[in-house]
Short mmCIF file of C-alpha atoms in Angstrom, two decimals:
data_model
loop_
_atom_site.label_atom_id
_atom_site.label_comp_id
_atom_site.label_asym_id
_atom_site.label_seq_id
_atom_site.Cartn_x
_atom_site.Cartn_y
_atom_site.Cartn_z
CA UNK D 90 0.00 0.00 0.00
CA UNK D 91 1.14 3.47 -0.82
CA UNK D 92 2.25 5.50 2.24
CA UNK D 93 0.87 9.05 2.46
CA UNK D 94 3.06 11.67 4.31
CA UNK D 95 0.91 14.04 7.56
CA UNK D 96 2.73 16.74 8.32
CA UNK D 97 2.00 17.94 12.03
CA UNK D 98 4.49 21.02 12.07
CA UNK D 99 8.03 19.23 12.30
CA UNK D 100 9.38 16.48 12.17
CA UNK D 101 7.44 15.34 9.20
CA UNK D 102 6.08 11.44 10.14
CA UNK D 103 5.56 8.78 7.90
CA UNK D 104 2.53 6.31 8.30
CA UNK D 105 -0.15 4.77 6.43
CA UNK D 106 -4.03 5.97 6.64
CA UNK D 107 -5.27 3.71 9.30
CA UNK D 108 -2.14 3.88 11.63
CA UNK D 109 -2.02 7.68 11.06
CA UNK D 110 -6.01 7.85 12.14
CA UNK D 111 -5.72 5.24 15.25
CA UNK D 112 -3.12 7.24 16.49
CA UNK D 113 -5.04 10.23 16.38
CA UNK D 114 -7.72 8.87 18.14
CA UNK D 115 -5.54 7.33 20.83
CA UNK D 116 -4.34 10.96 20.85
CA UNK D 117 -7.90 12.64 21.32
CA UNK D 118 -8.60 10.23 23.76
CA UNK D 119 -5.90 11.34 25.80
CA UNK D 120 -6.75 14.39 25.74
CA UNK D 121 -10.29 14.53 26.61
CA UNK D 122 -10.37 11.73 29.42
CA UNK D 123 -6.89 11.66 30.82
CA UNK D 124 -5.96 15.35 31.19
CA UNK D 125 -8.74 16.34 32.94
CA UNK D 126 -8.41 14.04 35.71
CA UNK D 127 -4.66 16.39 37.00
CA UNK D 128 -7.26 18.32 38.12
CA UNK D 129 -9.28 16.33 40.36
CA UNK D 130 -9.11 17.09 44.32
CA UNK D 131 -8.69 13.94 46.45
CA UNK D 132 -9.92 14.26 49.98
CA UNK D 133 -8.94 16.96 52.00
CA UNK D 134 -6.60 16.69 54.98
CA UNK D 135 -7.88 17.38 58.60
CA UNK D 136 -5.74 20.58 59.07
CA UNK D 137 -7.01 21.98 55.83
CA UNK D 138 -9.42 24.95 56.07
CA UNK D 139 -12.12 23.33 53.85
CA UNK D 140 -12.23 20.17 56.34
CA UNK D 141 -12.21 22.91 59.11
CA UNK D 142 -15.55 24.32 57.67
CA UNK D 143 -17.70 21.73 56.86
CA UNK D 144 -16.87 20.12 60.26
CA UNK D 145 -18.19 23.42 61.85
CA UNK D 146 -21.10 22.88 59.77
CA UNK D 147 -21.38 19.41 60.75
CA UNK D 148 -21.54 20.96 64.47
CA UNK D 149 -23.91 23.23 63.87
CA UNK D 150 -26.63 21.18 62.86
CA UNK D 151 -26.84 18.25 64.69
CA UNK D 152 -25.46 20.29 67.92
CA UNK D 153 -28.27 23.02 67.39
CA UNK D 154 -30.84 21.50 65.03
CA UNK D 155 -30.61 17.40 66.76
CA UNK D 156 -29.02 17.69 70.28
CA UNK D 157 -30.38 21.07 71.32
CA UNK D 158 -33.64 21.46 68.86
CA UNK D 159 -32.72 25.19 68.31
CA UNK D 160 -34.30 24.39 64.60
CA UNK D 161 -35.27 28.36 63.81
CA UNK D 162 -30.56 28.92 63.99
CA UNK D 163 -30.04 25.93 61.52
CA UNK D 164 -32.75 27.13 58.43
CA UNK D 165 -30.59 29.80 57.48
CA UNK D 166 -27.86 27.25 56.14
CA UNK D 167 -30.38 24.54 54.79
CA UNK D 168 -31.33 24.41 51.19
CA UNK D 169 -35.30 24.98 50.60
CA UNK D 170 -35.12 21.99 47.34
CA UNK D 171 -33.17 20.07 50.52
CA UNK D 172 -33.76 16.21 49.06
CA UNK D 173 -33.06 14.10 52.62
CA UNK D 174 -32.72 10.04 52.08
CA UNK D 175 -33.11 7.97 55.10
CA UNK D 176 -33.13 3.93 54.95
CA UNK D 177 -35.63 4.00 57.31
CA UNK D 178 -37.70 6.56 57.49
CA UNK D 179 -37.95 7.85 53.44
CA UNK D 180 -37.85 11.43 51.50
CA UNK D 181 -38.10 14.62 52.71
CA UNK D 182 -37.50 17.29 49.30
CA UNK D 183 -38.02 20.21 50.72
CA UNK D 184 -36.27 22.57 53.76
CA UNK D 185 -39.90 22.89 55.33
CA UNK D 186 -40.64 19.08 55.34
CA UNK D 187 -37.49 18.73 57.00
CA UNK D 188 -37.80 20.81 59.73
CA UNK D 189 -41.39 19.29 60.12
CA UNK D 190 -40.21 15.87 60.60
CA UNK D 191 -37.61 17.28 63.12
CA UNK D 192 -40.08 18.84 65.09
CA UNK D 193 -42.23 15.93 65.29
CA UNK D 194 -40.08 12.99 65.67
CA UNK D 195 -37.18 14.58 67.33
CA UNK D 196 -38.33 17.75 69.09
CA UNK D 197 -41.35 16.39 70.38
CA UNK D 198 -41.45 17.48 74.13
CA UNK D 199 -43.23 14.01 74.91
CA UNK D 200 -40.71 12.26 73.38
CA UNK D 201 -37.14 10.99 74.45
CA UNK D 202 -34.18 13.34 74.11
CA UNK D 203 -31.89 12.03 71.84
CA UNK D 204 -28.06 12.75 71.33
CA UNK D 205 -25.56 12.58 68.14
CA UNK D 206 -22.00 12.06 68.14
CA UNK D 207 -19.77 12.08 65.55
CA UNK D 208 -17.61 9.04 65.06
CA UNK D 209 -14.19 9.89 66.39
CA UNK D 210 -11.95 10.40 62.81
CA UNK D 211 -14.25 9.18 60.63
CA UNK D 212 -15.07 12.19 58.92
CA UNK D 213 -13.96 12.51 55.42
CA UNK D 214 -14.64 15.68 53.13
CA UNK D 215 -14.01 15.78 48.95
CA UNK D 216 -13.71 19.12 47.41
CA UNK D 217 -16.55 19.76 44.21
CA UNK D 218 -14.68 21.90 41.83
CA UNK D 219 -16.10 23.47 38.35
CA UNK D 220 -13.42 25.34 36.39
CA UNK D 221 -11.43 24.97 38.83
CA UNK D 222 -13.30 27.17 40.95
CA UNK D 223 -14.44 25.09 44.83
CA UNK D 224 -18.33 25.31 44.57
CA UNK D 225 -18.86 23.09 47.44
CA UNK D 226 -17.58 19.59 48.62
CA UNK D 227 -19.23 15.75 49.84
CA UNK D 228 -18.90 14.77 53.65
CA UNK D 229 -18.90 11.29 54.54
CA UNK D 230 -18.79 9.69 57.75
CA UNK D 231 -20.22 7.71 60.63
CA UNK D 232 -22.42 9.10 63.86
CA UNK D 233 -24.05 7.37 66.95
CA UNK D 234 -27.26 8.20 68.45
CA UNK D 235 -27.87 7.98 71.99
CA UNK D 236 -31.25 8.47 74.48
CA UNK D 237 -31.25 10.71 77.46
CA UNK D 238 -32.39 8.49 79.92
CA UNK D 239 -34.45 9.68 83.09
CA UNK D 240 -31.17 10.10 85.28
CA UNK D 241 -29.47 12.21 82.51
CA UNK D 242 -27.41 9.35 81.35
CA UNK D 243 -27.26 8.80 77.23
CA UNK D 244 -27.42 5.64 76.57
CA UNK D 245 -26.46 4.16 73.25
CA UNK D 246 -28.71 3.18 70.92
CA UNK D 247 -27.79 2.65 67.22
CA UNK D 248 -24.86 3.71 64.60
CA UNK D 249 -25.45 5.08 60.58
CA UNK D 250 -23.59 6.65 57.60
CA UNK D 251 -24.22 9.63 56.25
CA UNK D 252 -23.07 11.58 53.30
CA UNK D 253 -23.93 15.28 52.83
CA UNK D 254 -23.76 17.58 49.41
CA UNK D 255 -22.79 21.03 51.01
CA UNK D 256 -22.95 24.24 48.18
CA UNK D 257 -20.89 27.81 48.32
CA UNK D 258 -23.88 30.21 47.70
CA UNK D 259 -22.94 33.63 48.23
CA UNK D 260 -19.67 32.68 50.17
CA UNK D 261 -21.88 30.68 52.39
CA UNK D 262 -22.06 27.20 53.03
CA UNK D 263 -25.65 25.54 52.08
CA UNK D 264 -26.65 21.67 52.72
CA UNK D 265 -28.28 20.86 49.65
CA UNK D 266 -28.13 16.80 49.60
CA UNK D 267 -28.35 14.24 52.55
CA UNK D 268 -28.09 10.56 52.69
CA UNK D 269 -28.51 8.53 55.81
CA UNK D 270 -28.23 5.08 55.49
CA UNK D 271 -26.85 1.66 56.95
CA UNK D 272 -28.28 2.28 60.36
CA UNK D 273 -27.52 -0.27 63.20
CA UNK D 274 -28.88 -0.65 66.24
CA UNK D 275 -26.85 -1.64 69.57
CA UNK D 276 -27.51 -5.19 70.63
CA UNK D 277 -29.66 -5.32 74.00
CA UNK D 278 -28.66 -7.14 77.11
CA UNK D 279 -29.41 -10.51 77.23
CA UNK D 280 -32.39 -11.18 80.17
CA UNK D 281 -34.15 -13.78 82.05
CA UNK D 282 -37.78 -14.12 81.45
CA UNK D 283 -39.90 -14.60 84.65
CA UNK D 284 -41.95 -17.77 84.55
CA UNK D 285 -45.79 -16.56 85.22
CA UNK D 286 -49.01 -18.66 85.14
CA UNK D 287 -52.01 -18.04 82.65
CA UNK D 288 -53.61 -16.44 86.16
CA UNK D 289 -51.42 -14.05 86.18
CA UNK D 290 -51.01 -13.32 82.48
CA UNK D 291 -54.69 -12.87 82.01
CA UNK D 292 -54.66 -9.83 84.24
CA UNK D 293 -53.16 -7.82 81.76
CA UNK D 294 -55.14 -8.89 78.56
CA UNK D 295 -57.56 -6.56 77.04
CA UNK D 296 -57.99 -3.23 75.38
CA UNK D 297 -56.34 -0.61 76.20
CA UNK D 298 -55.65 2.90 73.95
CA UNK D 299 -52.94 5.58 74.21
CA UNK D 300 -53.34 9.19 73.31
CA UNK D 301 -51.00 9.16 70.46
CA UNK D 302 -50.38 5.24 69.75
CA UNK D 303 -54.41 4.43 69.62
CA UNK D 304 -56.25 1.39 70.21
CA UNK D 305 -53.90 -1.43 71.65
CA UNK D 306 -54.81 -4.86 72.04
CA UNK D 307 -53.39 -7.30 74.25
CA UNK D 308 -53.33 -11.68 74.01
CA UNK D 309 -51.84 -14.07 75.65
CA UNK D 310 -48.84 -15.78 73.71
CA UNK D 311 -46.87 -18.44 74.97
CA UNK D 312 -44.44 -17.22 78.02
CA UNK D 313 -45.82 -14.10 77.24
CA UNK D 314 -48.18 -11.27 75.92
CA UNK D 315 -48.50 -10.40 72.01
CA UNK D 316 -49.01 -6.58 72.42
CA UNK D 317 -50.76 -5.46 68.73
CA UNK D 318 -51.19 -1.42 67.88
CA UNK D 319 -52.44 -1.00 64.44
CA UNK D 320 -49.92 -2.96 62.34
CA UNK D 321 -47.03 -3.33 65.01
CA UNK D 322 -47.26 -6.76 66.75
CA UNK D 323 -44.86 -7.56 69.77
CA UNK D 324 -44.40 -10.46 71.79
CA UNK D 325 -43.08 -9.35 75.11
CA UNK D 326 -42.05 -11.07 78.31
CA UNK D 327 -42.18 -11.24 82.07
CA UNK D 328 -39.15 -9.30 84.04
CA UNK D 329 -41.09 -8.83 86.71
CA UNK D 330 -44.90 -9.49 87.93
CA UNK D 331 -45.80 -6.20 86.58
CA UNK D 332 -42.96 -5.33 83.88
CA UNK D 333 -42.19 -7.41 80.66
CA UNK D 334 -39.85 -6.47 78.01
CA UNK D 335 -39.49 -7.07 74.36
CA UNK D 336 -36.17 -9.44 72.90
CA UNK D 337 -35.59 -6.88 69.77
CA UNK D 338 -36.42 -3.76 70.47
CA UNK D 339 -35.34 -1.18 73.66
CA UNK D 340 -39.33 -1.78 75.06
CA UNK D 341 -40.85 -2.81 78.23
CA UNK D 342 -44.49 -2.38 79.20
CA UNK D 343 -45.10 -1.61 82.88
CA UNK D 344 -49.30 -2.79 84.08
CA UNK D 345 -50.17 -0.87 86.86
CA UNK D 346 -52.78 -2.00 89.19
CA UNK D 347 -55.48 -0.71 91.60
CA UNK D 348 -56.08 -1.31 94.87
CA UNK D 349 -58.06 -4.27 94.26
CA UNK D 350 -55.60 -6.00 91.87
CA UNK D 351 -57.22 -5.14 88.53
CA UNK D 352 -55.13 -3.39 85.92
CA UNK D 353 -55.82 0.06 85.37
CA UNK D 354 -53.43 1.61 83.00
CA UNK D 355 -49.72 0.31 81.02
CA UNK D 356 -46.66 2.62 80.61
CA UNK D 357 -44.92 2.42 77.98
CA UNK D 358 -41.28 3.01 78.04
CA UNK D 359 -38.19 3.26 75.52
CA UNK D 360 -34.93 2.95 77.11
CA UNK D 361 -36.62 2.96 80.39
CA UNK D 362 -37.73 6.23 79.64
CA UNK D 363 -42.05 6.58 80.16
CA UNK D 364 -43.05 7.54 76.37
CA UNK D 365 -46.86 6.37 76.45
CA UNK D 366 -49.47 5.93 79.09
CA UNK D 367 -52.25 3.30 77.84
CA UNK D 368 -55.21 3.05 79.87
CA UNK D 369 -57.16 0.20 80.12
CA UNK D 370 -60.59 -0.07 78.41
#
């Protein structure tokens, strides 16, 4: 085959068609894919200012919007098109559905307290560049969650990941994207169940309803009490005469009786902490 000369400034080079064109594309791919990637940012070190600033961030909204439930001092730095992914508890796409959520599951004053920690070094933060300009930056790492209980100890109850999108708008740092996911919860202590007879187990069976749980209904299961409210079914167990507990989750149910040995009423508590009162019906 005839050779064709390309002359590409100097030195002149010598090659046939196809060579000549495979290197070019070789060339252009080069270019366009391989270049580029000089100017990608790796993760930040911990002394660097940007990890200094989105772990201030970090600290000012679970230490004032989760821990403390000052929610009105964290809007200002929360996107209102805020898209929040949680593995267990599903979407929130807007700032104001956030903040709702918060208020009811986490700022309730009936509820628990509850407490977040950050993992100890697990924080990790990427810079987000665009013409190699910093527009914002991803923040990954882990955090535990803990429940005030009644004599001001937390105790600990589960561990998740979490990745956040944070955006520079206006020299300010926004959260635009969450994702919270692979939650775990802490394993509960082992106990004994308490051995009671049908006797005593049929005290406590019945209807009973709670002011924000509803109508609860109770059976007899073996060793134990099926407790049912709406589509939750538990099977609990005797700790005590009065108190059982539940194997999975951090639950016990406490009957309390009149004078005359009927039950009157159940508490409900989470970490030993009195979240429901259930009245009998």
């Amino acid at each position: 085959m005839k050779k064709q000369t390309f002359s590409i400034g100097k030195p002149m080079l010598l090659c046939n068609q196809n060579l000549c064109l495979s290197r070019f594309k070789l060339t252009l791919l080069f270019v366009v894919i391989f270049l580029p990637l000089q100017h990608i940012k790796s993760q930040v070190t911990q002394s660097s200012q940007l990890f200094q600033t989105i772990k201030k961030m970090d600290s000012l909204l679970f230490e004032n919007g989760f821990n403390q439930c000052k929610l009105s001092t964290i809007e200002s730095f929360i996107s209102k098109d805020l898209e929040f992914y949680h593995d267990q508890s599903g979407v929130s796409k807007t700032r104001a559905q956030f903040i709702t959520e918060m208020k009811k599951n986490i700022c309730l004053e009936t509820k628990n307290k509850f407490l977040r920690k950050l993992v100890d070094n697990s924080l990790e933060v990427y810079p987000l560049y665009e013409n190699g300009t910093l527009y914002g930056a991803i923040q990954n790492g882990y955090h535990e969650f803990y429940t005030i209980l009644s004599n001001k100890t937390p105790q600990k109850t589960g561990i998740a990941k979490f990745s956040h999108v944070w955006i520079k708008e206006n020299n300010n740092w926004v959260l635009k994207r969450v994702l919270s996911y692979n939650h775990k919860a802490v394993k509960l202590p082992v106990k004994n169940s308490l051995i009671l007879s049908d006797k005593e187990l049929d005290l406590f069976v019945g209807q009973y309803k709670a002011p924000n749980t509803g109508n609860i209904s109770i059976i007899k299961k073996e060793m134990g009490l099926e407790i049912k409210a709406g589509e939750m079914v538990l099977v609990v167990f005797p700790e005590t005469k009065t108190l059982f507990f539940n194997k999975q989750a951090p639950l016990s149910f406490e009957f309390v009786k009149n004078t005359n040995g009927n039950t009157i009423k159940m508490l409900i508590r989470e970490h030993g902490n009195i979240v429901e009162e259930a009245k009998k019906i």
